[in-house]
């Protein structure tokens, strides 16, 4: 698509290995030279994608970002190959990506309900720490032209904290992805943090207040709605997690919709709220995957999610590309009609 450049922001959700879908979306968006990405808000896996993207972009532009994301996800997959959390022979035979019948997953899930990570992971081992160290130059990230907003949840207060480029370290990214039943809280300057999804998945406000872009492309991983009520234990837990990790985002979007109606579009901060244009890339396929598949990072699965992300982004560009920079392609005002 040949057209004048449009500055845009990205909002990237978390969701474990499902973040490979976001990798595919970013991979396709980076092929569009008219999209000028100036800021990214990310949480959990979205935070990892955001940091790798910005660091790669700083080193080598769009191609550098694409290469960095490819390298990162390959490293994630190689690290996961040594994890005991693998699909069972039954899951493989049935062509399922979940770990629901994996003995190691069942044992880990049970232990997480009986013991805290301070008990069963006393050394605080996290394989992602080494992966991040090998894939991100944090000094270079601090001077990236792409603004980053990484969310983690403060354990003591339950409030979100947003980390910006110069503050981002491996600990910040691990804090943003710290599931409290699996990992010990990550301490930063003496303050413990948990997964940012509890406070914002992702946080949208800084994109409006601190970025020059008026268009935000939201890459959604966690479904907001499901047609059928969950019945099995795993389905119920999966839906509880989706609601929990979407609730902060939905409240923030509702607030944004309200401010858009009352903000002065003329000048000042009110203009930023009034001029916001929202877009979304998503896939119904993700809703068909169970919660345990978020811990499955085998290359075949990651590659499939990447391909689906590219397909979804291609569909988005074909359908809504001409609207970016002109009008929203998702309606936020409908949130004001809900109780």
mmCIF file of C-alpha atoms in Angstrom:
data_model
loop_
_atom_site.group_PDB
_atom_site.id
_atom_site.type_symbol
_atom_site.label_atom_id
_atom_site.label_comp_id
_atom_site.label_asym_id
_atom_site.label_seq_id
_atom_site.Cartn_x
_atom_site.Cartn_y
_atom_site.Cartn_z
ATOM 1 C CA UNK A 1 0.000 0.000 0.000
ATOM 2 C CA UNK A 2 1.595 3.278 -1.155
ATOM 3 C CA UNK A 3 0.451 6.246 0.905
ATOM 4 C CA UNK A 4 1.621 9.084 3.118
ATOM 5 C CA UNK A 5 3.151 7.968 6.436
ATOM 6 C CA UNK A 6 0.839 7.739 9.440
ATOM 7 C CA UNK A 7 2.160 7.789 12.998
ATOM 8 C CA UNK A 8 0.631 5.062 15.154
ATOM 9 C CA UNK A 9 0.937 3.513 18.593
ATOM 10 C CA UNK A 10 0.732 -0.172 19.444
ATOM 11 C CA UNK A 11 -0.974 -1.727 22.473
ATOM 12 C CA UNK A 12 0.160 -5.316 23.047
ATOM 13 C CA UNK A 13 -1.624 -7.744 25.369
ATOM 14 C CA UNK A 14 0.049 -10.478 27.376
ATOM 15 C CA UNK A 15 -0.768 -14.164 27.155
ATOM 16 C CA UNK A 16 2.305 -16.352 27.540
ATOM 17 C CA UNK A 17 3.351 -18.185 24.395
ATOM 18 C CA UNK A 18 0.241 -16.817 22.664
ATOM 19 C CA UNK A 19 2.390 -13.711 22.346
ATOM 20 C CA UNK A 20 3.813 -15.422 19.258
ATOM 21 C CA UNK A 21 0.561 -14.364 17.576
ATOM 22 C CA UNK A 22 1.553 -10.760 18.311
ATOM 23 C CA UNK A 23 4.977 -11.489 16.837
ATOM 24 C CA UNK A 24 3.258 -12.479 13.594
ATOM 25 C CA UNK A 25 1.151 -9.314 13.628
ATOM 26 C CA UNK A 26 4.209 -7.120 14.183
ATOM 27 C CA UNK A 27 6.141 -8.998 11.505
ATOM 28 C CA UNK A 28 3.440 -8.144 8.955
ATOM 29 C CA UNK A 29 2.911 -4.543 10.096
ATOM 30 C CA UNK A 30 6.626 -3.879 9.750
ATOM 31 C CA UNK A 31 6.318 -4.546 6.019
ATOM 32 C CA UNK A 32 4.086 -1.476 5.685
ATOM 33 C CA UNK A 33 6.528 1.431 5.281
ATOM 34 C CA UNK A 34 3.749 4.000 5.706
ATOM 35 C CA UNK A 35 3.120 2.888 9.293
ATOM 36 C CA UNK A 36 5.380 4.926 11.566
ATOM 37 C CA UNK A 37 5.272 3.271 14.988
ATOM 38 C CA UNK A 38 6.270 5.811 17.643
ATOM 39 C CA UNK A 39 5.119 4.282 20.947
ATOM 40 C CA UNK A 40 4.208 0.866 22.349
ATOM 41 C CA UNK A 41 2.404 -0.117 25.530
ATOM 42 C CA UNK A 42 2.905 -3.739 26.509
ATOM 43 C CA UNK A 43 2.222 -6.134 29.344
ATOM 44 C CA UNK A 44 3.687 -9.586 30.039
ATOM 45 C CA UNK A 45 4.373 -11.252 26.657
ATOM 46 C CA UNK A 46 3.345 -7.945 25.093
ATOM 47 C CA UNK A 47 6.091 -6.250 27.108
ATOM 48 C CA UNK A 48 8.658 -8.742 25.805
ATOM 49 C CA UNK A 49 7.543 -8.192 22.225
ATOM 50 C CA UNK A 50 7.586 -4.415 22.722
ATOM 51 C CA UNK A 51 11.110 -4.336 24.151
ATOM 52 C CA UNK A 52 12.553 -6.687 21.515
ATOM 53 C CA UNK A 53 10.781 -4.709 18.780
ATOM 54 C CA UNK A 54 12.087 -1.322 19.985
ATOM 55 C CA UNK A 55 15.633 -2.579 20.527
ATOM 56 C CA UNK A 56 15.732 -4.232 17.115
ATOM 57 C CA UNK A 57 14.309 -1.116 15.475
ATOM 58 C CA UNK A 58 16.954 1.068 17.130
ATOM 59 C CA UNK A 59 19.686 -1.218 15.834
ATOM 60 C CA UNK A 60 18.448 -1.711 12.279
ATOM 61 C CA UNK A 61 15.073 -0.172 11.497
ATOM 62 C CA UNK A 62 12.150 -2.320 10.384
ATOM 63 C CA UNK A 63 14.356 -5.199 9.227
ATOM 64 C CA UNK A 64 16.260 -5.061 12.496
ATOM 65 C CA UNK A 65 13.006 -5.302 14.450
ATOM 66 C CA UNK A 66 11.811 -8.271 12.385
ATOM 67 C CA UNK A 67 15.120 -10.087 12.811
ATOM 68 C CA UNK A 68 15.186 -9.381 16.557
ATOM 69 C CA UNK A 69 11.671 -10.756 17.064
ATOM 70 C CA UNK A 70 12.472 -13.882 15.059
ATOM 71 C CA UNK A 71 15.660 -14.447 17.070
ATOM 72 C CA UNK A 72 13.868 -13.887 20.390
ATOM 73 C CA UNK A 73 11.052 -16.358 19.741
ATOM 74 C CA UNK A 74 13.479 -18.980 18.478
ATOM 75 C CA UNK A 75 15.424 -18.623 21.733
ATOM 76 C CA UNK A 76 12.202 -18.890 23.744
ATOM 77 C CA UNK A 77 11.318 -22.082 21.926
ATOM 78 C CA UNK A 78 14.785 -23.583 22.423
ATOM 79 C CA UNK A 79 14.643 -22.797 26.146
ATOM 80 C CA UNK A 80 11.187 -24.387 26.379
ATOM 81 C CA UNK A 81 12.538 -27.599 24.859
ATOM 82 C CA UNK A 82 14.276 -28.300 28.193
ATOM 83 C CA UNK A 83 11.149 -27.663 30.242
ATOM 84 C CA UNK A 84 9.284 -30.629 31.750
ATOM 85 C CA UNK A 85 6.078 -28.928 30.602
ATOM 86 C CA UNK A 86 5.565 -30.742 27.320
ATOM 87 C CA UNK A 87 2.514 -32.054 25.518
ATOM 88 C CA UNK A 88 1.588 -35.602 26.415
ATOM 89 C CA UNK A 89 1.563 -38.360 23.768
ATOM 90 C CA UNK A 90 -2.251 -38.206 23.891
ATOM 91 C CA UNK A 91 -2.309 -34.465 23.162
ATOM 92 C CA UNK A 92 0.118 -34.946 20.297
ATOM 93 C CA UNK A 93 -1.906 -37.859 18.915
ATOM 94 C CA UNK A 94 -5.117 -35.802 19.072
ATOM 95 C CA UNK A 95 -3.433 -32.769 17.513
ATOM 96 C CA UNK A 96 -4.123 -30.597 20.586
ATOM 97 C CA UNK A 97 -1.809 -27.781 21.623
ATOM 98 C CA UNK A 98 -2.839 -27.831 25.282
ATOM 99 C CA UNK A 99 -0.885 -29.343 28.151
ATOM 100 C CA UNK A 100 -4.031 -30.497 29.937
ATOM 101 C CA UNK A 101 -3.021 -34.175 30.011
ATOM 102 C CA UNK A 102 0.684 -33.546 30.542
ATOM 103 C CA UNK A 103 1.769 -35.203 33.828
ATOM 104 C CA UNK A 104 4.259 -32.400 34.514
ATOM 105 C CA UNK A 105 1.628 -29.726 33.926
ATOM 106 C CA UNK A 106 -0.929 -31.492 36.128
ATOM 107 C CA UNK A 107 1.650 -31.869 38.896
ATOM 108 C CA UNK A 108 2.801 -28.224 38.589
ATOM 109 C CA UNK A 109 -0.775 -26.964 38.556
ATOM 110 C CA UNK A 110 -1.596 -28.983 41.669
ATOM 111 C CA UNK A 111 1.542 -27.857 43.491
ATOM 112 C CA UNK A 112 0.778 -24.196 42.664
ATOM 113 C CA UNK A 113 -2.478 -24.572 44.590
ATOM 114 C CA UNK A 114 -0.784 -26.141 47.613
ATOM 115 C CA UNK A 115 2.627 -24.476 47.667
ATOM 116 C CA UNK A 116 3.854 -21.004 46.821
ATOM 117 C CA UNK A 117 6.718 -20.401 44.370
ATOM 118 C CA UNK A 118 8.789 -19.441 47.423
ATOM 119 C CA UNK A 119 8.490 -23.104 48.418
ATOM 120 C CA UNK A 120 8.855 -25.021 45.136
ATOM 121 C CA UNK A 121 11.161 -22.536 43.372
ATOM 122 C CA UNK A 122 13.481 -21.403 46.178
ATOM 123 C CA UNK A 123 16.264 -20.413 43.756
ATOM 124 C CA UNK A 124 13.846 -18.192 41.817
ATOM 125 C CA UNK A 125 14.856 -19.786 38.510
ATOM 126 C CA UNK A 126 13.299 -18.226 35.415
ATOM 127 C CA UNK A 127 14.643 -19.346 32.005
ATOM 128 C CA UNK A 128 13.424 -16.128 30.409
ATOM 129 C CA UNK A 129 16.057 -14.101 32.269
ATOM 130 C CA UNK A 130 18.874 -15.550 30.157
ATOM 131 C CA UNK A 131 16.792 -15.281 26.982
ATOM 132 C CA UNK A 132 16.233 -11.561 27.627
ATOM 133 C CA UNK A 133 19.907 -10.981 28.414
ATOM 134 C CA UNK A 134 20.893 -12.540 25.092
ATOM 135 C CA UNK A 135 18.322 -10.711 22.993
ATOM 136 C CA UNK A 136 17.985 -7.159 24.329
ATOM 137 C CA UNK A 137 20.597 -4.418 24.706
ATOM 138 C CA UNK A 138 18.990 -2.432 27.516
ATOM 139 C CA UNK A 139 21.402 0.501 27.168
ATOM 140 C CA UNK A 140 20.428 0.817 23.519
ATOM 141 C CA UNK A 141 16.749 0.378 24.440
ATOM 142 C CA UNK A 142 16.998 3.361 26.780
ATOM 143 C CA UNK A 143 17.760 5.652 23.832
ATOM 144 C CA UNK A 144 15.307 4.119 21.378
ATOM 145 C CA UNK A 145 13.173 6.633 19.440
ATOM 146 C CA UNK A 146 10.175 4.375 20.121
ATOM 147 C CA UNK A 147 8.575 5.194 23.471
ATOM 148 C CA UNK A 148 7.847 2.159 25.618
ATOM 149 C CA UNK A 149 5.318 1.853 28.433
ATOM 150 C CA UNK A 150 5.684 -1.428 30.332
ATOM 151 C CA UNK A 151 3.140 -2.234 33.059
ATOM 152 C CA UNK A 152 3.729 -4.250 36.235
ATOM 153 C CA UNK A 153 1.450 -4.558 39.264
ATOM 154 C CA UNK A 154 2.677 -3.362 42.650
ATOM 155 C CA UNK A 155 1.996 -6.213 45.077
ATOM 156 C CA UNK A 156 1.509 -4.010 48.149
ATOM 157 C CA UNK A 157 -1.039 -1.612 46.641
ATOM 158 C CA UNK A 158 -2.454 -3.520 43.669
ATOM 159 C CA UNK A 159 -1.803 -0.463 41.499
ATOM 160 C CA UNK A 160 -0.042 -0.568 38.178
ATOM 161 C CA UNK A 161 3.325 1.024 37.619
ATOM 162 C CA UNK A 162 4.420 2.078 34.173
ATOM 163 C CA UNK A 163 8.110 1.766 33.328
ATOM 164 C CA UNK A 164 9.550 3.842 30.503
ATOM 165 C CA UNK A 165 12.589 3.262 28.272
ATOM 166 C CA UNK A 166 15.353 4.387 30.619
ATOM 167 C CA UNK A 167 13.868 2.356 33.485
ATOM 168 C CA UNK A 168 13.436 -0.917 31.601
ATOM 169 C CA UNK A 169 15.637 -3.829 32.619
ATOM 170 C CA UNK A 170 15.299 -7.600 32.479
ATOM 171 C CA UNK A 171 13.752 -7.442 35.960
ATOM 172 C CA UNK A 172 11.102 -4.995 34.738
ATOM 173 C CA UNK A 173 10.106 -7.305 31.885
ATOM 174 C CA UNK A 174 10.087 -10.338 34.185
ATOM 175 C CA UNK A 175 7.962 -8.395 36.674
ATOM 176 C CA UNK A 176 5.464 -7.552 33.943
ATOM 177 C CA UNK A 177 5.136 -11.279 33.211
ATOM 178 C CA UNK A 178 5.300 -12.570 36.798
ATOM 179 C CA UNK A 179 2.406 -14.952 37.436
ATOM 180 C CA UNK A 180 2.233 -15.077 41.250
ATOM 181 C CA UNK A 181 1.398 -18.783 41.418
ATOM 182 C CA UNK A 182 4.441 -19.718 39.329
ATOM 183 C CA UNK A 183 7.147 -17.184 40.164
ATOM 184 C CA UNK A 184 8.260 -15.213 43.169
ATOM 185 C CA UNK A 185 7.447 -11.511 43.043
ATOM 186 C CA UNK A 186 10.156 -9.548 41.237
ATOM 187 C CA UNK A 187 11.681 -6.885 43.448
ATOM 188 C CA UNK A 188 12.714 -3.596 41.861
ATOM 189 C CA UNK A 189 14.236 -1.005 44.195
ATOM 190 C CA UNK A 190 12.853 -2.968 47.138
ATOM 191 C CA UNK A 191 9.277 -3.022 45.775
ATOM 192 C CA UNK A 192 7.719 -6.398 44.812
ATOM 193 C CA UNK A 193 5.823 -6.659 41.515
ATOM 194 C CA UNK A 194 3.508 -9.161 39.868
ATOM 195 C CA UNK A 195 2.130 -9.546 36.338
ATOM 196 C CA UNK A 196 1.043 -6.243 34.848
ATOM 197 C CA UNK A 197 -2.123 -7.833 33.484
ATOM 198 C CA UNK A 198 -3.810 -7.384 36.859
ATOM 199 C CA UNK A 199 -3.528 -3.582 36.493
ATOM 200 C CA UNK A 200 -3.585 -3.050 32.721
ATOM 201 C CA UNK A 201 -3.381 -5.490 29.839
ATOM 202 C CA UNK A 202 -2.058 -3.275 28.376
ATOM 203 C CA UNK A 203 -2.252 0.243 29.829
ATOM 204 C CA UNK A 204 -3.661 2.657 27.249
ATOM 205 C CA UNK A 205 -3.538 6.063 28.990
ATOM 206 C CA UNK A 206 0.172 6.877 28.450
ATOM 207 C CA UNK A 207 -0.241 6.328 24.707
ATOM 208 C CA UNK A 208 -2.794 9.131 24.665
ATOM 209 C CA UNK A 209 -1.027 11.452 27.072
ATOM 210 C CA UNK A 210 2.597 11.021 25.988
ATOM 211 C CA UNK A 211 2.549 10.071 22.293
ATOM 212 C CA UNK A 212 2.103 12.283 19.242
ATOM 213 C CA UNK A 213 0.081 9.591 17.456
ATOM 214 C CA UNK A 214 -3.733 9.674 17.363
ATOM 215 C CA UNK A 215 -4.118 6.089 16.104
ATOM 216 C CA UNK A 216 -3.634 3.086 18.383
ATOM 217 C CA UNK A 217 -3.543 -0.466 17.014
ATOM 218 C CA UNK A 218 -4.519 -2.886 19.770
ATOM 219 C CA UNK A 219 -3.310 -6.474 19.335
ATOM 220 C CA UNK A 220 -5.743 -8.628 21.316
ATOM 221 C CA UNK A 221 -4.846 -12.074 22.615
ATOM 222 C CA UNK A 222 -7.410 -12.687 25.372
ATOM 223 C CA UNK A 223 -11.045 -12.958 24.199
ATOM 224 C CA UNK A 224 -13.419 -10.489 25.838
ATOM 225 C CA UNK A 225 -16.517 -12.555 25.060
ATOM 226 C CA UNK A 226 -17.385 -16.227 24.730
ATOM 227 C CA UNK A 227 -20.652 -17.649 23.428
ATOM 228 C CA UNK A 228 -20.750 -20.745 25.648
ATOM 229 C CA UNK A 229 -20.513 -20.934 29.422
ATOM 230 C CA UNK A 230 -17.486 -22.912 30.661
ATOM 231 C CA UNK A 231 -18.257 -26.256 32.317
ATOM 232 C CA UNK A 232 -15.039 -28.189 32.921
ATOM 233 C CA UNK A 233 -12.587 -27.140 35.628
ATOM 234 C CA UNK A 234 -9.983 -26.077 33.070
ATOM 235 C CA UNK A 235 -12.546 -24.083 31.064
ATOM 236 C CA UNK A 236 -13.764 -22.290 34.178
ATOM 237 C CA UNK A 237 -10.228 -21.404 35.241
ATOM 238 C CA UNK A 238 -9.404 -20.228 31.720
ATOM 239 C CA UNK A 239 -12.445 -17.937 31.630
ATOM 240 C CA UNK A 240 -11.682 -16.571 35.096
ATOM 241 C CA UNK A 241 -8.192 -15.678 33.920
ATOM 242 C CA UNK A 242 -9.530 -14.009 30.764
ATOM 243 C CA UNK A 243 -12.002 -11.904 32.740
ATOM 244 C CA UNK A 244 -9.384 -10.999 35.330
ATOM 245 C CA UNK A 245 -6.778 -9.957 32.789
ATOM 246 C CA UNK A 246 -9.291 -8.044 30.652
ATOM 247 C CA UNK A 247 -11.127 -6.204 33.440
ATOM 248 C CA UNK A 248 -8.574 -3.415 33.931
ATOM 249 C CA UNK A 249 -8.357 -2.853 30.168
ATOM 250 C CA UNK A 250 -12.148 -2.703 29.766
ATOM 251 C CA UNK A 251 -12.450 -0.161 32.588
ATOM 252 C CA UNK A 252 -9.745 1.985 31.025
ATOM 253 C CA UNK A 253 -11.359 1.813 27.578
ATOM 254 C CA UNK A 254 -14.689 2.797 29.140
ATOM 255 C CA UNK A 255 -13.010 5.793 30.766
ATOM 256 C CA UNK A 256 -11.397 6.737 27.442
ATOM 257 C CA UNK A 257 -14.771 6.514 25.681
ATOM 258 C CA UNK A 258 -16.292 8.824 28.293
ATOM 259 C CA UNK A 259 -13.463 11.338 28.088
ATOM 260 C CA UNK A 260 -13.705 11.365 24.300
ATOM 261 C CA UNK A 261 -17.289 12.559 24.584
ATOM 262 C CA UNK A 262 -16.572 15.399 26.981
ATOM 263 C CA UNK A 263 -13.036 16.420 25.952
ATOM 264 C CA UNK A 264 -12.403 19.641 24.056
ATOM 265 C CA UNK A 265 -11.094 18.687 20.599
ATOM 266 C CA UNK A 266 -9.567 22.129 20.108
ATOM 267 C CA UNK A 267 -6.329 22.197 22.035
ATOM 268 C CA UNK A 268 -4.571 21.028 25.158
ATOM 269 C CA UNK A 269 -4.689 17.566 26.682
ATOM 270 C CA UNK A 270 -8.403 17.250 25.944
ATOM 271 C CA UNK A 271 -7.620 17.253 22.233
ATOM 272 C CA UNK A 272 -5.573 14.064 22.592
ATOM 273 C CA UNK A 273 -8.511 12.207 24.156
ATOM 274 C CA UNK A 274 -11.022 13.559 21.642
ATOM 275 C CA UNK A 275 -8.858 12.716 18.620
ATOM 276 C CA UNK A 276 -7.984 9.158 19.609
ATOM 277 C CA UNK A 277 -8.677 6.588 16.889
ATOM 278 C CA UNK A 278 -8.770 2.937 17.906
ATOM 279 C CA UNK A 279 -8.095 -0.186 15.837
ATOM 280 C CA UNK A 280 -7.831 -3.866 16.735
ATOM 281 C CA UNK A 281 -6.124 -6.961 15.345
ATOM 282 C CA UNK A 282 -7.424 -10.272 16.688
ATOM 283 C CA UNK A 283 -8.158 -13.858 15.716
ATOM 284 C CA UNK A 284 -11.033 -16.146 16.664
ATOM 285 C CA UNK A 285 -8.567 -19.018 16.574
ATOM 286 C CA UNK A 286 -7.018 -17.909 19.867
ATOM 287 C CA UNK A 287 -10.341 -18.393 21.634
ATOM 288 C CA UNK A 288 -10.175 -22.076 20.735
ATOM 289 C CA UNK A 289 -6.921 -22.607 22.647
ATOM 290 C CA UNK A 290 -6.946 -23.662 26.290
ATOM 291 C CA UNK A 291 -5.209 -21.784 29.089
ATOM 292 C CA UNK A 292 -2.473 -24.413 29.453
ATOM 293 C CA UNK A 293 -1.362 -23.830 25.852
ATOM 294 C CA UNK A 294 0.015 -20.457 27.006
ATOM 295 C CA UNK A 295 2.835 -22.492 28.564
ATOM 296 C CA UNK A 296 3.502 -24.417 25.357
ATOM 297 C CA UNK A 297 6.394 -22.801 23.502
ATOM 298 C CA UNK A 298 7.430 -25.642 21.190
ATOM 299 C CA UNK A 299 8.519 -24.307 17.826
ATOM 300 C CA UNK A 300 5.726 -25.919 15.839
ATOM 301 C CA UNK A 301 3.107 -24.173 17.989
ATOM 302 C CA UNK A 302 4.953 -20.851 18.050
ATOM 303 C CA UNK A 303 5.327 -20.960 14.252
ATOM 304 C CA UNK A 304 1.621 -21.664 13.822
ATOM 305 C CA UNK A 305 0.724 -18.678 16.023
ATOM 306 C CA UNK A 306 3.166 -16.479 14.105
ATOM 307 C CA UNK A 307 1.549 -17.487 10.806
ATOM 308 C CA UNK A 308 -1.910 -16.781 12.237
ATOM 309 C CA UNK A 309 -0.727 -13.376 13.416
ATOM 310 C CA UNK A 310 0.532 -12.508 9.951
ATOM 311 C CA UNK A 311 -2.745 -13.671 8.432
ATOM 312 C CA UNK A 312 -4.801 -11.593 10.883
ATOM 313 C CA UNK A 313 -2.640 -8.526 10.255
ATOM 314 C CA UNK A 314 -2.948 -9.008 6.484
ATOM 315 C CA UNK A 315 -6.725 -9.152 6.822
ATOM 316 C CA UNK A 316 -6.691 -6.058 9.044
ATOM 317 C CA UNK A 317 -4.607 -4.057 6.553
ATOM 318 C CA UNK A 318 -6.746 -5.098 3.599
ATOM 319 C CA UNK A 319 -9.954 -4.250 5.427
ATOM 320 C CA UNK A 320 -9.027 -1.209 7.496
ATOM 321 C CA UNK A 321 -5.693 0.075 6.197
ATOM 322 C CA UNK A 322 -7.250 3.064 4.460
ATOM 323 C CA UNK A 323 -9.039 4.060 7.675
ATOM 324 C CA UNK A 324 -5.884 4.411 9.757
ATOM 325 C CA UNK A 325 -5.173 8.099 10.216
ATOM 326 C CA UNK A 326 -8.769 9.009 9.385
ATOM 327 C CA UNK A 327 -11.284 7.211 11.623
ATOM 328 C CA UNK A 328 -11.601 4.535 14.293
ATOM 329 C CA UNK A 329 -12.353 1.015 13.153
ATOM 330 C CA UNK A 330 -13.667 -0.180 16.522
ATOM 331 C CA UNK A 331 -16.441 1.544 18.454
ATOM 332 C CA UNK A 332 -15.503 2.380 22.038
ATOM 333 C CA UNK A 333 -18.737 4.239 22.730
ATOM 334 C CA UNK A 334 -20.677 0.976 23.020
ATOM 335 C CA UNK A 335 -18.903 0.473 26.355
ATOM 336 C CA UNK A 336 -20.865 3.404 27.760
ATOM 337 C CA UNK A 337 -24.136 1.531 27.190
ATOM 338 C CA UNK A 338 -23.050 -1.346 29.456
ATOM 339 C CA UNK A 339 -23.839 -1.451 33.161
#
